[in-house]
Amino acid sequence: MSIRFPQGFVWGAATAAYQIEGAVTEDGRGPSIWDEFCRHPGAVGRGDNGDIACDHYHRWPSDLDLLEELGVGAYRFSVAWSRIFPEGTGRVNPAGLDFYERLVDSLLERGITPMVTLYHWDLPQALQETGGWADRATAEKFADYSARVATRLGDRVESWITLNEPYCSAFVGYVEGRHAPGIVDEATAVQVLHHLLLGHGLATSAIRATGVPGKVGVTLNLTSPHPASSAPEDLAAYRRLDLYENRMFLDPVLGRGYPADAEEFYRGITDFGFVQPGDLDVIAAPMDFLGVNYYERHLVEADPANPRGWRRLPDPNPTISGIGVHPEGLGEVLDRVSEYTDLPLMITETGIALHDYVDPERRIHDQERIDFYDGHVRAAADAIARGVNLVGFFPWSFMDNFEWAWGYGHRFGLYYVDYATQERIPKDSASWYARVTRANGLE
Ligand code: FCB
C-alpha cells in the first residue's frame, strides 16, 4: 500500500560532531569529555576513539553531495562546543565558527535546511575540570555558547536543538558510567540532569534574545515501557521506570515541573536542594517543536533484588544493540507526547545497528534496515492519521560513525563507511530512503 505524507513533511538525516568529524586537534579545537573518556582503558569497545572518525571535518563537501543524493530536505548535525570555545568559555575560536558557517552555507546552496544541535554530549574538557554539568555555572556557559553560535549562524539556521538526549548525558554518563565522563554517582546524576535542563532553558531564551528567526526545541530520547503484567508490583515497577526514562524530562521541559513521584523515587539519594526558585520557569521556556529520538519499547516487571524495583525484560528478538525492533512503540511514544503538548514533533532520530558488510560486488544488502525504516515510516504515517502533529523524520544515521561506547563496531548508517580508506558506499537502505524522500512517502 502506498503512503503519502503531508506536503512540507521534512525528510532528513542526522549525525553528531564527535561521531563523524575527527580532526580533534585541528584549527584550535579544544578537547572534550569524549576525547578524554576514550583514553580510559576499557571505556570504549576495542579502544576506539573519535580522533579520525569519518574524517568529515575534511570530507564534508563530498559528504554533502551524498546528502543531496539522498534527497533530504534537512540535515541535523551538531556543533562541537570546544571548536567554538576551546576552553568552554572565554576565548572564542573563530576557525570553529568558520567551519560551521561553510557547512551551513553549502547546505543552503544545495537546498538542504540546516538543523543544528548545540550539545550532542561533547562538553569541553576544561569545563569538566571545573565541575562539568554538576556545576550550575556550566548551564550559563552553555547559554553563552549557544547565543554566540546563533549570532553567527542564526540568519541561516532554521531550527536549533539545545540538547540531545539529556537522559544519556545525565544517567548513562553519571549513573551507569558507560558514557563520558564515566562517573557512577546517582546524587550527582540528578544534579547534572537539573543543570542540563536549566542549560536548555537558558539557551532557549539566549538564542531568542539574539533576535534570530529560527525555531528552538530540545531532543529527548523517549521510550515506550509497558508493565509485564497487571500485578500491582509490575505496575509500580513500570511507573518508576517511566519516571526515570521519560517523565523526568518531559514534565519539566513542558512546564509541569518534576513529577510528584520523583521525590519518593530519589528519597535518601537527593533532596533536590540544587533547584533554585525560578529554575522550573526557566526550564519551561516556550519551545517551537519537540525532537523525539525513539529506539526502545520494553516490558517491565518488578524486581525486588534491584533497589530501583524494576527489571526490563530481555527482548526475544534483539538486534546487536540488545534492543528489539518495535515500530508500534514509535506510535505509542508520539501519542503519549501529544497528550502533553500541541507542539510540532520531529523524529530527530531512529535507526538500527547491523553488522553490515560489503559483498564481493561492493554492495551492502541491508534489507533488515529497510524493513526497520519501512515499519517506522508506516508508524509515523499512522500517527499523523490519528492527528499527531508530526512534521519530520530523521534516520540515524546519515553514515556509519563512532558509536560512543560501542566504537566503530555498530553501524547505523544509510551510507557504509570503510574506515581504512574513508570510502562511503550507499547501502541498499540509502537507495530505498532516496525513493522515500522523493516520493514523500512509500510507493
Ligand atoms: C542516540 C544518540 C546518537 C546515536 C544513537 C544510536 O542515543 O543520540 O548519537 O548514538 O543513539
XYZ file of C-alpha atoms and ligand atoms in Angstrom:
454
model
C 0.000 0.000 0.000
C 1.453 3.371 -0.927
C 1.549 6.112 1.679
C 1.955 9.804 1.059
C 2.938 12.267 3.794
C 1.510 15.780 4.163
C 3.062 18.382 1.911
C 6.020 20.040 3.615
C 6.822 16.988 5.738
C 10.581 17.074 6.395
C 12.688 14.058 5.461
C 16.145 14.472 6.911
C 19.224 12.644 8.096
C 21.165 13.027 11.339
C 24.742 12.970 12.645
C 26.710 14.410 15.570
C 30.058 16.205 15.667
C 32.203 13.844 17.730
C 30.848 10.819 15.912
C 31.869 11.951 12.421
C 34.248 14.905 12.367
C 37.638 13.598 13.530
C 40.313 16.329 13.304
C 40.190 16.644 17.067
C 43.268 18.824 17.386
C 42.820 20.870 14.248
C 42.136 24.578 13.820
C 42.129 25.293 17.510
C 39.566 22.746 18.729
C 39.866 22.082 22.453
C 39.436 18.599 23.932
C 36.018 17.375 25.027
C 34.983 14.869 27.658
C 34.736 12.219 24.953
C 38.370 12.708 23.870
C 39.276 12.148 27.490
C 36.864 9.257 28.141
C 38.046 7.284 25.099
C 41.520 7.203 26.600
C 40.392 5.247 29.640
C 41.230 1.574 29.105
C 38.046 -0.433 28.642
C 35.751 2.587 28.282
C 35.066 2.099 24.564
C 34.891 -1.108 22.547
C 38.308 -2.150 21.194
C 39.764 1.120 22.496
C 38.224 3.042 19.601
C 38.090 6.839 19.694
C 36.873 9.759 17.594
C 40.300 11.104 16.606
C 39.673 10.356 12.930
C 36.093 9.039 12.878
C 34.644 9.641 9.380
C 37.107 12.463 8.719
C 34.076 14.567 7.944
C 35.957 17.701 9.017
C 37.904 17.373 5.765
C 35.432 15.463 3.642
C 32.304 17.486 4.292
C 31.904 18.809 0.718
C 31.688 15.318 -0.764
C 29.563 14.190 2.187
C 27.085 16.922 1.356
C 26.992 15.592 -2.209
C 25.824 12.285 -0.760
C 23.187 14.034 1.325
C 21.940 15.619 -1.871
C 21.723 12.188 -3.472
C 19.534 11.094 -0.574
C 17.139 13.870 -1.497
C 16.738 15.081 2.069
C 15.166 18.433 2.828
C 17.072 18.900 6.094
C 20.286 17.818 7.768
C 20.638 17.537 11.529
C 24.249 17.912 12.672
C 25.822 19.137 15.879
C 28.292 21.886 16.654
C 31.274 20.896 18.786
C 31.267 23.364 21.672
C 35.052 23.020 22.032
C 35.622 24.116 18.430
C 33.879 27.410 19.253
C 35.153 27.855 22.825
C 38.210 25.591 23.216
C 38.069 26.094 26.998
C 34.278 26.056 27.068
C 34.026 29.751 27.899
C 36.013 32.952 27.455
C 38.062 32.932 24.279
C 36.213 32.300 21.003
C 37.992 30.326 18.284
C 36.955 31.984 15.004
C 38.108 28.964 12.941
C 35.433 26.861 14.636
C 32.650 29.231 13.674
C 34.077 29.457 10.162
C 33.882 25.685 9.753
C 30.194 25.514 10.627
C 29.463 28.582 8.557
C 30.929 26.912 5.479
C 28.859 23.823 6.210
C 25.648 25.810 6.647
C 26.196 27.891 3.522
C 26.959 24.840 1.477
C 23.852 23.065 2.732
C 21.733 26.053 1.781
C 23.305 26.170 -1.696
C 22.117 22.590 -2.085
C 18.627 23.399 -0.894
C 19.091 21.476 2.373
C 17.837 23.098 5.581
C 20.375 23.081 8.424
C 19.125 21.843 11.794
C 21.749 22.454 14.461
C 22.140 20.526 17.701
C 24.147 22.633 20.142
C 25.000 19.890 22.623
C 25.428 16.318 21.496
C 27.369 15.163 24.590
C 30.787 16.695 23.895
C 31.315 19.030 26.845
C 34.626 20.877 26.656
C 37.022 19.012 28.954
C 38.071 22.319 30.538
C 34.528 22.672 31.893
C 34.519 19.111 33.205
C 37.551 20.085 35.200
C 35.618 22.898 36.876
C 32.742 20.562 37.768
C 31.061 19.811 34.432
C 27.272 19.753 34.461
C 27.297 19.213 38.206
C 28.302 22.882 38.370
C 25.399 25.261 37.864
C 27.669 27.739 36.054
C 28.001 25.259 33.172
C 24.345 25.915 32.300
C 25.107 29.621 31.935
C 28.207 28.926 29.883
C 26.113 26.724 27.627
C 23.675 29.595 27.078
C 26.569 31.959 26.227
C 27.999 29.489 23.748
C 24.565 28.894 22.197
C 23.993 32.620 21.781
C 27.430 33.001 20.184
C 26.671 30.339 17.593
C 23.188 31.757 16.984
C 24.624 35.245 16.479
C 26.909 33.943 13.746
C 24.638 31.445 12.001
C 21.172 32.464 13.127
C 20.203 34.250 9.924
C 20.596 30.913 8.086
C 19.673 28.166 10.532
C 16.014 27.173 10.560
C 15.977 25.064 13.721
C 18.048 24.790 16.859
C 18.121 21.810 19.177
C 19.592 22.802 22.519
C 20.367 19.362 23.977
C 20.437 15.893 22.535
C 19.124 13.254 24.944
C 19.768 14.692 28.417
C 18.857 11.199 29.710
C 22.097 9.855 28.273
C 24.259 12.781 29.424
C 22.922 12.517 32.973
C 22.045 8.860 33.507
C 24.305 6.956 31.116
C 27.154 9.371 31.952
C 26.627 9.554 35.751
C 24.543 6.542 36.862
C 25.766 3.779 34.554
C 29.129 5.425 33.873
C 29.121 3.923 30.364
C 29.408 7.322 28.701
C 31.668 10.297 29.372
C 32.522 11.403 31.950
C 32.151 7.828 33.223
C 31.053 8.629 36.771
C 28.789 6.429 38.918
C 27.081 8.687 41.449
C 23.325 8.912 41.438
C 23.022 12.081 43.534
C 25.326 13.904 41.134
C 23.406 12.471 38.194
C 20.176 14.187 39.277
C 22.009 17.461 39.822
C 23.588 17.079 36.363
C 20.153 16.453 34.890
C 18.793 19.596 36.514
C 21.659 21.728 35.224
C 21.317 20.281 31.737
C 17.630 21.193 31.703
C 18.462 24.606 33.130
C 21.027 24.978 30.346
C 18.329 24.090 27.835
C 16.013 26.771 29.225
C 18.714 29.433 29.461
C 19.978 28.642 25.963
C 16.459 28.761 24.522
C 15.980 32.261 25.910
C 19.509 33.325 24.958
C 19.018 32.211 21.352
C 15.726 34.096 21.166
C 17.345 37.183 22.709
C 19.745 37.364 19.742
C 16.672 38.051 17.618
C 17.274 35.190 15.169
C 14.227 33.832 13.354
C 14.962 30.102 13.855
C 12.825 27.669 15.785
C 14.119 26.311 19.087
C 13.483 22.927 20.684
C 15.097 20.084 22.569
C 15.570 16.424 21.654
C 14.561 13.815 24.223
C 15.066 10.090 23.824
C 11.743 8.648 24.887
C 10.858 5.034 25.408
C 7.637 3.091 25.369
C 7.674 0.953 28.510
C 4.844 -1.449 29.343
C 4.123 -3.360 32.521
C 4.775 -7.080 32.019
C 1.506 -7.890 33.798
C -1.301 -6.160 35.632
C 0.066 -7.259 39.013
C 0.374 -4.203 41.290
C 4.144 -4.767 41.732
C 4.692 -4.781 37.968
C 2.576 -1.660 37.566
C 4.596 0.080 40.273
C 7.866 -1.008 38.613
C 6.579 0.292 35.291
C 5.684 3.678 36.799
C 9.132 4.039 38.343
C 10.881 3.141 35.124
C 8.651 5.517 33.174
C 9.550 8.276 35.626
C 13.245 7.581 35.118
C 13.178 7.235 31.334
C 10.501 9.701 30.296
C 8.704 11.842 32.841
C 11.835 13.301 34.492
C 12.469 15.004 31.143
C 9.087 15.577 29.515
C 7.425 17.068 32.575
C 9.896 19.855 33.360
C 10.541 20.960 29.760
C 6.809 21.027 29.051
C 6.059 23.156 32.078
C 4.852 20.612 34.615
C 7.893 20.698 36.886
C 9.427 17.479 38.186
C 6.855 14.694 38.622
C 5.325 14.327 42.073
C 6.737 10.807 42.484
C 10.327 11.983 41.842
C 10.742 12.975 45.476
C 9.913 9.489 46.685
C 11.996 7.846 43.950
C 15.074 9.825 44.978
C 14.463 9.736 48.729
C 17.744 9.105 50.523
C 19.656 9.967 47.357
C 18.949 13.650 46.859
C 16.575 16.252 48.253
C 16.724 18.386 45.056
C 18.398 21.131 47.108
C 20.109 22.319 43.912
C 16.789 23.509 42.438
C 16.615 27.276 42.959
C 13.489 29.430 42.904
C 12.532 30.219 39.311
C 14.526 27.351 37.770
C 11.460 25.447 36.652
C 10.134 28.509 34.844
C 13.476 28.854 33.074
C 13.374 25.171 32.094
C 9.819 25.565 30.784
C 10.869 28.281 28.293
C 8.420 28.074 25.384
C 9.661 25.908 22.520
C 8.702 25.747 18.852
C 8.970 21.978 18.444
C 9.955 18.887 20.367
C 12.516 16.441 18.993
C 11.876 12.781 19.776
C 14.528 10.091 19.454
C 12.926 6.687 19.531
C 14.792 3.418 19.934
C 13.180 1.394 22.708
C 9.974 -0.288 23.708
C 10.197 -2.712 26.593
C 8.285 -4.790 29.090
C 8.943 -4.076 32.750
C 8.453 -6.318 35.743
C 9.066 -5.896 39.445
C 12.492 -6.962 40.656
C 12.889 -6.894 44.442
C 16.617 -7.556 44.024
C 17.061 -4.203 42.263
C 16.980 -1.164 44.578
C 15.070 0.631 41.818
C 12.485 -2.148 41.888
C 12.360 -2.891 38.164
C 13.669 -5.244 35.530
C 13.443 -4.624 31.799
C 12.658 -7.996 30.228
C 15.198 -9.038 27.613
C 13.797 -8.658 24.111
C 13.053 -12.024 22.481
C 14.471 -10.714 19.213
C 17.301 -8.316 19.996
C 19.437 -6.514 17.453
C 23.178 -6.222 18.119
C 22.462 -3.260 20.411
C 20.389 -5.562 22.603
C 17.118 -3.796 21.811
C 14.244 -5.101 19.748
C 12.527 -3.705 16.664
C 9.161 -2.255 17.665
C 7.729 0.286 15.270
C 4.477 0.288 17.241
C 6.429 1.800 20.137
C 7.092 4.861 17.995
C 3.366 5.395 17.605
C 2.881 4.900 21.337
C 5.543 7.497 22.169
C 4.085 10.007 19.708
C 0.563 9.527 21.083
C 1.809 9.930 24.601
C 3.712 13.128 23.861
C 0.685 14.504 22.023
C -1.251 14.230 25.251
C 1.286 16.553 26.837
C 1.635 19.160 24.144
C 0.402 20.530 20.815
C 3.951 21.389 19.757
C 5.028 20.084 16.365
C 7.005 16.872 16.872
C 10.015 15.745 14.902
C 11.507 12.297 14.986
C 15.078 13.553 15.233
C 16.492 10.005 15.379
C 15.506 6.430 14.912
C 17.630 3.661 13.489
C 19.140 0.198 13.758
C 22.681 -1.125 14.125
C 23.598 -4.111 11.962
C 26.772 -5.999 11.151
C 26.804 -4.569 7.633
C 29.488 -5.784 5.273
C 30.479 -5.104 1.690
C 29.831 -8.096 -0.542
C 32.058 -9.158 -3.472
C 30.058 -6.899 -5.778
C 30.622 -3.965 -3.444
C 27.003 -3.890 -2.353
C 25.601 -3.716 1.158
C 22.305 -5.564 1.274
C 20.817 -4.245 4.498
C 17.283 -5.461 3.982
C 16.758 -5.576 7.761
C 17.386 -1.835 7.931
C 14.933 -1.217 5.072
C 12.337 -3.287 6.920
C 13.086 -1.348 10.094
C 12.558 2.021 8.417
C 9.555 0.831 6.442
C 7.886 -0.119 9.713
C 8.795 3.126 11.433
C 7.726 5.273 8.482
C 4.368 3.466 8.479
C 4.053 4.022 12.227
C 4.771 7.725 11.648
C 2.114 7.895 8.920
C -0.428 6.160 11.165
C 0.328 8.650 13.943
C -0.301 11.562 11.577
C -3.568 9.928 10.523
C -4.582 9.817 14.207
C -3.961 13.550 14.424
C -0.411 13.642 15.828
C 1.356 16.848 14.786
C 4.420 15.108 13.373
C 6.426 17.237 10.963
C 9.712 15.446 10.297
C 11.641 12.161 10.220
C 15.431 11.904 10.572
C 17.049 8.470 10.295
C 20.038 7.793 12.500
C 22.312 7.962 10.768
C 23.386 9.550 7.517
C 26.541 7.408 7.638
C 28.235 4.845 9.876
C 30.163 6.577 12.622
C 31.814 6.405 16.032
C 29.032 4.836 18.051
C 30.100 6.038 21.526
C 30.887 3.185 23.924
C 30.359 0.669 21.117
C 33.063 2.277 18.989
C 33.027 1.606 15.241
C 31.542 -1.869 15.581
C 27.913 -0.730 15.491
C 26.946 0.511 12.063
C 23.776 2.638 11.935
C 24.379 4.460 8.623
C 22.497 4.694 5.368
C 25.991 5.031 3.908
C 28.631 2.474 4.751
C 31.986 3.943 5.787
C 35.132 1.961 5.074
C 37.210 3.388 7.917
C 40.521 2.292 6.408
C 40.025 4.276 3.196
C 37.185 6.621 4.249
C 35.259 5.492 1.198
C 31.484 5.903 1.543
C 29.262 3.308 -0.128
C 25.475 3.651 -0.281
C 23.762 0.730 1.391
C 20.561 -0.597 -0.134
C 18.764 1.382 2.573
C 20.224 4.629 1.171
C 18.691 3.909 -2.245
C 15.437 2.957 -0.552
C 15.402 6.155 1.528
C 16.193 8.299 -1.526
C 12.978 6.938 -3.063
C 11.041 7.760 0.107
C 12.282 11.361 0.252
C 11.433 11.901 -3.412
C 8.017 10.253 -3.243
C 7.257 11.962 0.096
C 6.267 8.545 1.366
C 6.189 4.899 0.429
C 5.350 3.810 -3.103
C 21.405 8.035 20.329
C 22.420 9.139 20.120
C 23.135 9.054 18.791
C 23.453 7.635 18.425
C 22.227 6.767 18.502
C 22.451 5.333 18.083
O 21.266 7.791 21.695
O 21.796 10.397 20.207
O 24.268 9.876 18.862
O 24.458 7.182 19.228
O 21.729 6.788 19.814
